[in-house]
PDB file of C-alpha atoms in Angstrom:
ATOM      1  CA  MET A  16     109.730  95.676 104.335  1.00  0.00           C
ATOM      2  CA  ILE A  17     107.296  97.826 106.301  1.00  0.00           C
ATOM      3  CA  ILE A  18     107.450 100.896 104.193  1.00  0.00           C
ATOM      4  CA  GLY A  19     107.490  99.078 100.849  1.00  0.00           C
ATOM      5  CA  ASN A  20     104.530  96.929 101.780  1.00  0.00           C
ATOM      6  CA  LEU A  21     102.464  99.827 103.036  1.00  0.00           C
ATOM      7  CA  LEU A  22     103.172 101.883  99.966  1.00  0.00           C
ATOM      8  CA  ASP A  23     102.285  99.002  97.693  1.00  0.00           C
ATOM      9  CA  ASN A  24      99.002  98.765  99.397  1.00  0.00           C
ATOM     10  CA  ALA A  25      98.346 102.309  99.165  1.00  0.00           C
ATOM     11  CA  ILE A  26      99.156 102.552  95.482  1.00  0.00           C
ATOM     12  CA  GLU A  27      97.118  99.435  94.785  1.00  0.00           C
ATOM     13  CA  GLY A  28      94.212 100.908  96.753  1.00  0.00           C
ATOM     14  CA  THR A  29      94.115 104.169  94.717  1.00  0.00           C
ATOM     15  CA  LEU A  30      94.314 102.374  91.390  1.00  0.00           C
ATOM     16  CA  GLN A  31      90.793 101.148  91.868  1.00  0.00           C
ATOM     17  CA  LEU A  32      89.626 104.835  91.775  1.00  0.00           C
ATOM     18  CA  GLN A  33      89.202 107.414  89.089  1.00  0.00           C
ATOM     19  CA  GLU A  34      92.474 109.229  88.565  1.00  0.00           C
ATOM     20  CA  ASN A  35      91.179 112.652  89.947  1.00  0.00           C
ATOM     21  CA  GLU A  36      90.194 110.761  93.161  1.00  0.00           C
ATOM     22  CA  ARG A  37      93.633 109.131  93.838  1.00  0.00           C
ATOM     23  CA  GLN A  38      95.598 110.530  96.813  1.00  0.00           C
ATOM     24  CA  ILE A  39      98.352 109.148  98.984  1.00  0.00           C
ATOM     25  CA  PHE A  40      99.749 111.135 101.978  1.00  0.00           C
ATOM     26  CA  PHE A  41     103.073 109.939 103.349  1.00  0.00           C
ATOM     27  CA  LYS A  42     104.691 111.275 106.622  1.00  0.00           C
ATOM     28  CA  PHE A  43     107.876 110.402 108.493  1.00  0.00           C
ATOM     29  CA  VAL A  44     108.830 111.826 111.785  1.00  0.00           C
ATOM     30  CA  LEU A  45     111.744 111.032 114.032  1.00  0.00           C
ATOM     31  CA  LYS A  46     110.956 112.579 117.455  1.00  0.00           C
ATOM     32  CA  LYS A  47     112.626 111.911 120.667  1.00  0.00           C
ATOM     33  CA  ASP A  48     112.867 108.104 121.035  1.00  0.00           C
ATOM     34  CA  ASN A  49     110.427 107.074 118.189  1.00  0.00           C
ATOM     35  CA  PHE A  50     110.193 106.845 114.471  1.00  0.00           C
ATOM     36  CA  PHE A  51     106.622 107.747 113.327  1.00  0.00           C
ATOM     37  CA  LEU A  52     105.331 106.690 109.816  1.00  0.00           C
ATOM     38  CA  MET A  53     101.893 107.543 108.546  1.00  0.00           C
ATOM     39  CA  ILE A  54     100.496 106.568 105.201  1.00  0.00           C
ATOM     40  CA  GLU A  55      96.936 107.578 104.212  1.00  0.00           C
ATOM     41  CA  ASN A  56      95.267 106.800 100.933  1.00  0.00           C
ATOM     42  CA  SER A  57      91.939 107.242  99.281  1.00  0.00           C
ATOM     43  CA  CYS A  58      90.122 103.895  98.612  1.00  0.00           C
ATOM     44  CA  GLN A  59      86.900 102.440  97.592  1.00  0.00           C
ATOM     45  CA  GLU A  60      84.583 102.220 100.617  1.00  0.00           C
ATOM     46  CA  ASN A  61      83.819  98.496 100.101  1.00  0.00           C
ATOM     47  CA  ALA A  62      87.397  97.461  99.131  1.00  0.00           C
ATOM     48  CA  VAL A  63      88.439  96.838 102.734  1.00  0.00           C
ATOM     49  CA  ILE A  64      86.672  94.525 105.195  1.00  0.00           C
ATOM     50  CA  ARG A  65      87.487  94.561 108.889  1.00  0.00           C
ATOM     51  CA  LYS A  66      87.170  91.197 110.564  1.00  0.00           C
ATOM     52  CA  GLY A  67      87.801  91.701 114.292  1.00  0.00           C
ATOM     53  CA  ASN A  68      91.410  93.116 114.460  1.00  0.00           C
ATOM     54  CA  CYS A  69      92.147  91.991 110.819  1.00  0.00           C
ATOM     55  CA  PHE A  70      91.616  93.636 107.499  1.00  0.00           C
ATOM     56  CA  LEU A  71      90.727  91.598 104.610  1.00  0.00           C
ATOM     57  CA  THR A  72      90.945  92.467 100.925  1.00  0.00           C
ATOM     58  CA  THR A  73      87.899  91.917  98.536  1.00  0.00           C
ATOM     59  CA  LYS A  74      90.312  90.890  95.878  1.00  0.00           C
ATOM     60  CA  LYS A  75      90.034  87.290  94.635  1.00  0.00           C
ATOM     61  CA  GLU A  76      93.551  86.914  93.137  1.00  0.00           C
ATOM     62  CA  LYS A  77      95.947  84.546  94.932  1.00  0.00           C
ATOM     63  CA  GLY A  78      98.550  86.103  97.050  1.00  0.00           C
ATOM     64  CA  HIS A  79      96.507  89.105  98.177  1.00  0.00           C
ATOM     65  CA  GLY A  80      95.619  89.935 101.848  1.00  0.00           C
ATOM     66  CA  MET A  81      98.917  88.981 103.492  1.00  0.00           C
ATOM     67  CA  GLY A  82     100.553  92.450 103.252  1.00  0.00           C
ATOM     68  CA  ILE A  83      99.003  94.012 106.461  1.00  0.00           C
ATOM     69  CA  LEU A  84      99.604  90.751 108.344  1.00  0.00           C
ATOM     70  CA  SER A  85     103.313  90.830 107.370  1.00  0.00           C
ATOM     71  CA  VAL A  86     103.579  94.512 108.356  1.00  0.00           C
ATOM     72  CA  LYS A  87     102.044  93.711 111.710  1.00  0.00           C
ATOM     73  CA  ARG A  88     104.482  90.905 112.332  1.00  0.00           C
ATOM     74  CA  ALA A  89     107.458  93.096 111.349  1.00  0.00           C
ATOM     75  CA  VAL A  90     106.353  95.901 113.564  1.00  0.00           C
ATOM     76  CA  GLU A  91     105.761  93.584 116.489  1.00  0.00           C
ATOM     77  CA  GLU A  92     109.296  92.228 116.030  1.00  0.00           C
ATOM     78  CA  CYS A  93     110.612  95.755 116.426  1.00  0.00           C
ATOM     79  CA  LYS A  94     108.529  96.373 119.573  1.00  0.00           C
ATOM     80  CA  GLY A  95     106.450  98.886 117.735  1.00  0.00           C
ATOM     81  CA  ASP A  96     102.812  99.728 117.461  1.00  0.00           C
ATOM     82  CA  LEU A  97     100.563  99.523 114.419  1.00  0.00           C
ATOM     83  CA  CYS A  98      97.259 101.438 114.065  1.00  0.00           C
ATOM     84  CA  ILE A  99      94.891 100.954 111.053  1.00  0.00           C
ATOM     85  CA  ASP A 100      91.793 103.153 110.561  1.00  0.00           C
ATOM     86  CA  VAL A 101      89.346 102.871 107.665  1.00  0.00           C
ATOM     87  CA  GLN A 102      86.467 105.339 107.148  1.00  0.00           C
ATOM     88  CA  LYS A 103      84.713 107.383 104.557  1.00  0.00           C
ATOM     89  CA  GLY A 104      86.848 106.218 101.618  1.00  0.00           C
ATOM     90  CA  ARG A 105      90.118 106.670 103.491  1.00  0.00           C
ATOM     91  CA  PHE A 106      92.608 104.001 104.626  1.00  0.00           C
ATOM     92  CA  GLN A 107      95.250 105.107 107.198  1.00  0.00           C
ATOM     93  CA  VAL A 108      98.058 103.102 108.679  1.00  0.00           C
ATOM     94  CA  SER A 109     100.288 104.635 111.522  1.00  0.00           C
ATOM     95  CA  VAL A 110     103.418 102.938 112.686  1.00  0.00           C
ATOM     96  CA  ILE A 111     105.501 103.866 115.692  1.00  0.00           C
ATOM     97  CA  LEU A 112     108.835 102.163 116.166  1.00  0.00           C
ATOM     98  CA  PRO A 113     111.328 102.761 118.908  1.00  0.00           C
ATOM     99  CA  LYS A 114     114.294 104.917 117.651  1.00  0.00           C
ATOM    100  CA  GLN A 115     116.903 102.243 118.235  1.00  0.00           C
ATOM    101  CA  THR A 116     114.884  99.710 116.306  1.00  0.00           C
ATOM    102  CA  ALA A 117     114.083 102.099 113.495  1.00  0.00           C
ATOM    103  CA  ASN A 118     117.882 102.881 113.068  1.00  0.00           C
ATOM    104  CA  THR A 119     119.027  99.248 113.204  1.00  0.00           C
ATOM    105  CA  ARG A 120     116.189  97.695 111.095  1.00  0.00           C
ATOM    106  CA  GLY A 121     115.919 100.506 108.492  1.00  0.00           C
TER     107      GLY A 121
END
């Protein structure tokens, strides 16, 4: 759920750009007692709005904007950490999950 949702968001974010501007970087690392996931994608600078600790989409279609909230809830259930950074046309999401949780929740 976490990975699928973040990848869907990254793909969707890049589709708003010209083909030659589209980039998605994906990194998994299992180190010591933690599973680390980082997804970074290019995006339109005005496509993501930060409201406090939340991120909102500028899309008007029904059903948009709940993906990051769902990911946040899932990461919290796994006792992990979620970090989101948006700047200069880059959207980056980092997730750290305890190794035991990462192995049991997949």
